Coordinates of C-alpha atoms and ligand atoms in Angstrom, one line a residue:
M144 CA 98.1 111.8 108.2
E145 CA 101.9 112.0 108.2
E146 CA 103.6 110.2 105.4
S147 CA 105.2 107.0 106.6
L148 CA 107.5 104.5 105.1
D149 CA 105.4 101.7 103.8
N150 CA 106.5 98.3 102.7
S151 CA 103.6 97.0 100.8
E152 CA 105.9 96.7 97.8
S153 CA 107.7 93.8 99.4
K154 CA 104.6 91.8 100.0
R155 CA 103.9 90.7 96.5
P156 CA 103.8 87.0 95.9
Q157 CA 106.3 85.5 93.6
F158 CA 104.1 84.1 90.9
G159 CA 101.1 85.3 89.1
T160 CA 99.6 88.2 87.3
R161 CA 96.3 90.0 87.0
H162 CA 95.0 92.6 84.6
L163 CA 92.5 95.3 85.2
S164 CA 90.6 95.8 82.0
D165 CA 87.6 97.6 83.5
P166 CA 88.2 100.3 86.2
Q167 CA 84.9 99.5 87.8
N168 CA 86.4 96.2 89.0
V169 CA 89.1 97.8 91.1
F170 CA 87.7 96.4 94.3
Q171 CA 88.1 92.8 93.3
H172 CA 91.8 92.5 94.2
N173 CA 94.3 93.8 96.7
A174 CA 97.4 93.9 94.6
C175 CA 98.7 93.2 91.1
W176 CA 102.1 91.8 90.1
F177 CA 104.3 91.9 87.1
S178 CA 102.6 90.4 84.1
R179 CA 105.4 90.5 81.7
L180 CA 107.4 87.6 83.2
H181 CA 107.2 84.5 81.2
F182 CA 108.9 82.2 83.7
C183 CA 109.4 81.9 87.4
Y184 CA 112.1 80.4 89.5
D185 CA 111.6 78.4 92.6
H186 CA 114.3 80.3 94.6
T187 CA 115.1 77.4 96.9
K188 CA 116.0 75.0 94.2
F189 CA 116.4 77.3 91.2
R190 CA 114.3 75.0 89.1
K191 CA 112.5 76.6 86.2
K192 CA 108.8 76.5 87.0
P193 CA 106.1 76.6 84.3
S194 CA 104.8 80.2 83.9
I195 CA 101.3 81.2 85.0
E196 CA 100.4 81.6 81.4
E197 CA 101.9 78.2 80.5
N198 CA 100.2 76.2 83.2
G199 CA 97.0 78.1 82.9
D200 CA 96.3 78.4 86.6
G201 CA 93.9 81.2 86.0
R202 CA 95.7 84.2 87.5
I203 CA 95.4 86.2 84.3
L204 CA 92.0 87.6 83.9
K205 CA 90.7 86.5 80.6
N206 CA 87.1 86.0 81.5
Q207 CA 85.2 88.9 83.1
D208 CA 83.1 86.5 85.2
D209 CA 86.3 85.7 87.1
L210 CA 86.8 89.3 88.3
W211 CA 85.8 88.6 91.9
Q212 CA 88.2 85.7 92.3
H213 CA 91.3 87.7 93.1
N214 CA 92.6 90.7 95.2
A215 CA 94.9 92.5 92.9
W216 CA 95.4 94.3 89.6
D217 CA 98.5 94.6 87.4
N218 CA 99.7 97.0 84.7
V219 CA 97.0 99.5 85.5
V220 CA 96.6 102.1 82.7
W221 CA 96.2 105.6 84.1
G222 CA 93.5 107.7 82.3
D223 CA 93.8 111.4 81.5
E224 CA 91.6 112.3 84.5
Q225 CA 93.8 110.3 86.9
M226 CA 97.0 111.9 85.6
R227 CA 95.4 115.4 85.9
E228 CA 94.5 114.6 89.5
A229 CA 98.0 113.4 90.3
E230 CA 99.6 116.4 88.8
A231 CA 97.3 118.7 90.8
K232 CA 98.2 116.9 94.1
L233 CA 101.9 117.2 93.3
K234 CA 101.6 120.8 92.4
L235 CA 100.0 121.4 95.7
N236 CA 102.5 119.5 97.9
S237 CA 105.5 120.8 96.0
S238 CA 104.5 124.4 95.5
S239 CA 107.2 125.6 97.8
F240 CA 110.4 123.9 99.0
M241 CA 111.4 123.8 102.7
E242 CA 114.0 126.2 104.1
E243 CA 117.6 125.4 103.1
E244 CA 118.6 125.1 106.8
A245 CA 116.0 122.4 107.5
A246 CA 116.9 120.5 104.3
L247 CA 120.6 120.6 105.3
K248 CA 119.8 119.1 108.7
Y249 CA 118.1 116.1 107.0
E250 CA 121.1 115.7 104.7
K251 CA 123.7 115.9 107.5
E252 CA 121.8 113.7 109.9
A253 CA 120.5 111.2 107.3
S254 CA 122.2 108.2 108.9
Q255 CA 121.0 109.1 112.4
F256 CA 117.4 109.3 111.2
W257 CA 117.7 105.8 109.6
D258 CA 119.4 104.6 112.7
R259 CA 116.5 105.7 114.8
F260 CA 114.2 104.1 112.4
Y261 CA 115.9 100.7 112.9
S262 CA 116.2 101.2 116.7
T263 CA 112.4 101.5 116.7
H264 CA 111.4 98.9 114.1
E265 CA 114.4 96.6 114.3
N266 CA 113.9 94.0 111.5
K267 CA 110.1 93.9 111.6
F268 CA 109.5 96.4 108.9
F269 CA 110.6 95.2 105.4
K270 CA 109.4 91.8 104.3
D271 CA 111.8 89.3 102.8
R272 CA 112.3 89.9 99.1
H273 CA 112.2 86.4 97.7
W274 CA 110.7 87.7 94.5
L275 CA 114.2 88.9 93.6
F276 CA 115.0 85.5 92.1
T277 CA 112.1 85.8 89.7
E278 CA 113.2 89.2 88.6
L279 CA 116.9 88.5 88.5
P280 CA 117.6 85.0 87.2
E281 CA 121.3 86.0 87.0
L282 CA 121.4 85.3 90.7
S283 CA 120.6 81.6 90.2
E284 CA 123.3 79.0 90.2
E285 CA 122.4 77.9 86.7
Q286 CA 122.9 81.3 85.3
Q287 CA 126.3 82.0 86.9
T288 CA 129.0 81.5 84.3
E289 CA 132.6 82.1 84.9
N290 CA 133.6 85.6 83.9
P291 CA 136.8 85.6 81.8
S292 CA 138.0 88.7 83.6
E293 CA 137.9 86.8 86.9
K294 CA 141.5 85.6 86.6
E295 CA 142.7 89.1 86.3
I296 CA 141.3 90.2 89.7
N297 CA 143.7 90.5 92.5
T298 CA 141.5 89.9 95.6
A299 CA 144.2 89.0 98.0
G300 CA 143.5 90.4 101.4
F301 CA 139.8 91.0 100.8
P302 CA 136.9 89.1 102.5
C303 CA 136.2 86.1 100.4
Q304 CA 138.8 86.4 97.8
A305 CA 138.1 82.9 96.5
A306 CA 134.4 83.4 95.5
G307 CA 133.6 83.0 91.9
F308 CA 130.4 85.1 92.0
R309 CA 130.3 88.2 94.1
I310 CA 127.1 90.1 94.9
L311 CA 126.9 93.4 96.7
E312 CA 123.7 94.8 98.2
V313 CA 123.8 98.5 99.1
G314 CA 121.4 100.0 101.6
C315 CA 120.7 96.5 102.8
G316 CA 118.7 97.5 105.9
T317 CA 118.3 94.5 108.2
G318 CA 118.8 92.0 105.4
S319 CA 115.5 91.5 103.8
T320 CA 117.3 90.7 100.6
V321 CA 120.6 89.3 102.0
F322 CA 119.0 86.5 104.0
P323 CA 116.9 85.1 101.1
L324 CA 120.1 85.3 99.1
L325 CA 122.1 83.4 101.6
E326 CA 119.3 80.9 102.1
A327 CA 119.1 80.3 98.3
N328 CA 122.7 80.4 97.5
T329 CA 123.6 76.9 98.2
L330 CA 126.5 77.6 95.9
K331 CA 129.9 77.2 97.4
K332 CA 131.2 79.8 94.9
S333 CA 129.0 82.8 95.7
F334 CA 129.7 85.5 98.3
V335 CA 127.4 88.3 99.4
Y336 CA 128.6 91.7 100.6
C337 CA 126.1 94.0 102.1
C338 CA 126.3 97.5 103.5
D339 CA 124.2 100.3 105.0
F340 CA 125.1 103.6 106.6
S341 CA 123.0 102.8 109.6
P342 CA 125.2 101.1 112.2
K343 CA 122.0 99.7 113.9
A344 CA 120.9 98.1 110.6
V345 CA 124.4 96.5 110.1
E346 CA 124.4 95.3 113.7
L347 CA 121.0 93.7 113.2
V348 CA 122.3 91.9 110.1
K349 CA 125.4 90.6 111.9
N350 CA 123.3 89.5 114.9
N351 CA 120.9 87.5 112.8
P352 CA 121.3 83.8 113.4
E353 CA 121.3 83.3 109.6
Y354 CA 124.4 85.5 109.2
D355 CA 127.3 83.4 108.1
S356 CA 130.7 85.1 107.7
S357 CA 131.9 82.4 105.4
K358 CA 129.3 83.5 102.9
C359 CA 128.6 87.1 103.7
H360 CA 130.3 90.3 104.8
A361 CA 128.2 93.2 106.2
F362 CA 129.9 96.6 106.6
I363 CA 129.0 100.2 107.3
C364 CA 129.2 102.5 104.3
D365 CA 127.8 105.8 103.3
L366 CA 127.0 105.8 99.6
S367 CA 126.7 109.5 99.4
E368 CA 130.4 110.0 100.2
D369 CA 132.8 111.0 97.4
N370 CA 135.4 108.4 98.1
I371 CA 133.6 105.3 99.2
K372 CA 135.9 102.7 100.8
F373 CA 134.8 99.2 99.7
P374 CA 136.3 96.0 101.2
F375 CA 137.0 94.6 97.8
P376 CA 138.8 95.8 94.7
E377 CA 137.5 97.6 91.7
N378 CA 136.1 95.4 88.8
S379 CA 135.4 92.5 91.2
L380 CA 131.6 92.3 91.5
D381 CA 129.1 90.3 89.4
V382 CA 125.9 91.9 90.6
I383 CA 125.1 95.0 92.7
L384 CA 121.6 95.3 94.1
V385 CA 120.2 98.8 94.6
I386 CA 116.8 98.3 96.0
F387 CA 114.8 101.1 97.5
V388 CA 118.0 102.9 98.6
L389 CA 118.9 105.5 95.9
S390 CA 115.5 107.2 96.7
A391 CA 116.9 107.9 100.2
I392 CA 119.9 109.8 98.9
S393 CA 120.0 113.4 97.8
P394 CA 119.5 113.7 94.0
E395 CA 122.7 115.7 93.6
K396 CA 124.6 112.6 94.8
F397 CA 123.0 110.1 92.4
N398 CA 125.7 110.4 89.7
S399 CA 128.6 110.1 92.0
T400 CA 127.0 107.1 93.8
I401 CA 126.3 105.1 90.6
K402 CA 129.7 106.0 89.1
Q403 CA 131.5 104.6 92.2
L404 CA 129.3 101.5 92.2
S405 CA 129.9 100.8 88.5
R406 CA 133.6 101.0 89.1
Q407 CA 133.3 98.0 91.4
L408 CA 131.5 95.9 88.7
K409 CA 133.4 93.4 86.6
P410 CA 133.1 94.0 82.9
G411 CA 129.8 92.3 82.1
G412 CA 128.6 92.7 85.7
R413 CA 125.1 94.2 86.4
I414 CA 123.4 96.7 88.6
F415 CA 119.8 95.7 89.5
F416 CA 117.7 98.7 90.6
R417 CA 114.2 98.9 92.0
D418 CA 112.7 102.0 93.6
Y419 CA 109.7 104.4 93.8
G420 CA 108.4 105.8 90.6
R421 CA 106.9 109.2 89.9
Y422 CA 103.2 109.7 91.0
D423 CA 103.4 106.7 93.4
M424 CA 100.7 107.0 96.0
A425 CA 103.4 107.8 98.6
E426 CA 104.5 110.9 96.6
L427 CA 101.0 112.3 96.2
R428 CA 100.1 111.8 99.9
F429 CA 102.8 114.2 101.2
K430 CA 101.5 117.4 102.8
P431 CA 102.8 120.8 101.8
G432 CA 106.0 121.7 103.7
K433 CA 107.6 118.3 103.3
C434 CA 109.2 118.9 99.9
I435 CA 113.0 119.4 99.8
S436 CA 113.3 119.7 96.0
D437 CA 111.5 118.4 92.9
H438 CA 110.1 114.9 93.7
F439 CA 112.2 114.7 96.9
F440 CA 110.4 114.7 100.3
V441 CA 111.0 114.1 103.9
R442 CA 108.8 111.7 105.9
G443 CA 107.5 112.3 109.4
D444 CA 110.4 110.3 110.9
G445 CA 113.1 112.4 109.1
T446 CA 114.0 109.8 106.4
R447 CA 113.8 111.1 102.9
V448 CA 112.4 109.7 99.6
Y449 CA 112.8 110.5 96.0
F450 CA 110.4 109.5 93.2
F451 CA 112.1 108.6 89.9
S452 CA 111.2 108.8 86.2
Q453 CA 112.3 106.1 83.7
D454 CA 114.1 108.8 81.5
E455 CA 116.2 110.2 84.3
L456 CA 117.3 106.8 85.4
R457 CA 118.3 105.9 81.8
K458 CA 120.3 109.1 81.7
L459 CA 121.8 108.5 85.1
F460 CA 123.0 104.9 84.4
E461 CA 124.1 105.6 80.8
D462 CA 126.1 108.7 81.8
C463 CA 128.0 106.3 84.1
G464 CA 128.9 104.2 81.1
L465 CA 126.4 101.4 81.7
V466 CA 124.3 99.7 79.1
E467 CA 120.5 99.3 79.5
E468 CA 119.0 95.8 79.7
Q469 CA 115.8 96.7 81.4
N470 CA 113.9 99.8 82.4
V471 CA 110.3 99.1 83.2
I472 CA 107.5 100.8 85.1
D473 CA 105.4 98.7 87.4
R474 CA 102.0 100.3 88.0
R475 CA 100.0 98.4 90.5
L476 CA 96.7 98.9 92.1
L477 CA 96.3 97.7 95.7
V478 CA 92.7 97.5 96.9
N479 CA 91.2 97.4 100.3
R480 CA 87.8 96.0 99.6
G481 CA 86.6 96.3 103.1
K482 CA 87.4 100.0 103.3
Q483 CA 86.8 100.6 99.6
I484 CA 90.2 102.3 99.3
T485 CA 92.4 102.2 96.2
M486 CA 96.1 102.6 96.3
Y487 CA 98.0 103.3 93.1
R488 CA 101.6 102.2 93.4
V489 CA 104.3 103.0 90.9
W490 CA 107.7 101.3 91.0
I491 CA 110.6 101.3 88.5
Q492 CA 112.8 98.4 87.9
C493 CA 116.1 98.5 85.8
K494 CA 119.0 96.4 84.9
Y495 CA 122.2 98.0 83.6
R496 CA 125.3 96.2 82.5
K497 CA 129.0 97.3 82.5
P498 CA 130.3 96.8 79.0
A499 CA 133.0 94.2 78.5
Ligands
SAM260 C1 113.8 102.0 102.3 S1 115.2 101.3 103.1 C2 115.4 99.9 102.1 C3 116.1 98.8 102.8 C4 116.4 97.5 101.9 N1 117.1 97.9 100.7 C5 115.1 96.9 101.5 O1 114.7 97.1 100.3 O2 114.4 96.3 102.3 C6 116.5 102.3 102.6 C7 117.9 101.9 103.2 O3 118.9 102.6 102.7 C8 119.8 103.0 103.7 N2 120.5 104.2 103.2 C9 119.9 105.4 103.0 N3 120.9 106.3 102.6 C10 122.0 105.6 102.6 C11 123.4 106.0 102.3 N4 123.7 107.3 101.9 N5 124.4 105.1 102.3 C12 124.0 103.8 102.7 N6 122.8 103.4 103.0 C13 121.8 104.3 103.0 C14 118.9 103.2 104.9 O4 119.6 103.1 106.1 C15 117.9 102.1 104.7 O5 118.4 100.9 105.3

């Protein structure tokens, strides 16, 4: 089967956790969610909700008799055997890299491949990412404090110069994050910038009935360029969201992209990153001939995907002068009980802050 882009990541519910303590119980659940969260936000009202652990609604498996009650497993620990199997699969599908000429075509035509993707799927592919508000409480009204450096920013002539809190989403696709943000941000003082290098994706964002140019500005932008032109000045953003986009860029460009993004952050501003982790099911499923370079593959539709390690992300962000606040691995097991199929997913989530 050809590797395809899959969006099961975005389907997780906002609240709740499950633990797999016995591997023989894998077919009891379909997915597992972060268990380290101790509170959750109702994104529509930004009210602090009692945590699953606090209110004891039974999502955390404490009693083995409850195993058949749920569909998902969280924080799965991989055994030695499973690691060996993963390494063997990776060795097989990465044993040789594709011809340079072919790899160059995927680099040069990257935006066209994504444009074709959005022409085919429009906005039916990625599910809304409402979970963001749980993972990034900084986005909530209650958490937004005035940044002392705000007064020094000269935003004259830029879209929404008056906003007190500026969010940028890069690689926004058709707006699976932007629209939940707009819906939730009842704040008068917030503004959301979003960009993608696929003109079709940006067009779909702008044509969405929820698009409101008084709260949002969508623009076309290629993050792999050396001199990215942003429609706002340096040191002007509070939060930059980098969600499942860096993996689509060539690894040689990672440093330049993150450096340019961090320049746009206010001192004290943050980059929030979430993307594929090494040995994710999608990486192990690639067939030989699809590998461009280590952990970098091309899908059947010509879009590319990289699989990260926590250490390389730490080095990447810290080399760009940012300070680590979070760098966690999310190992999740999705289970199709009907077909008795297990899917081991690996995602990495990070938060890095620009020092004051
Ligand atoms: C896997 S999709 C994720 C979309 C969205 N962030 C989400 O999580 O639903 C990757 C997105 O990154 C965009 N992208 C890939 N390379 C890019 C680049 N060099 N500059 C800007 N956008 C890029 C693609 O067009 C696509 O919309």
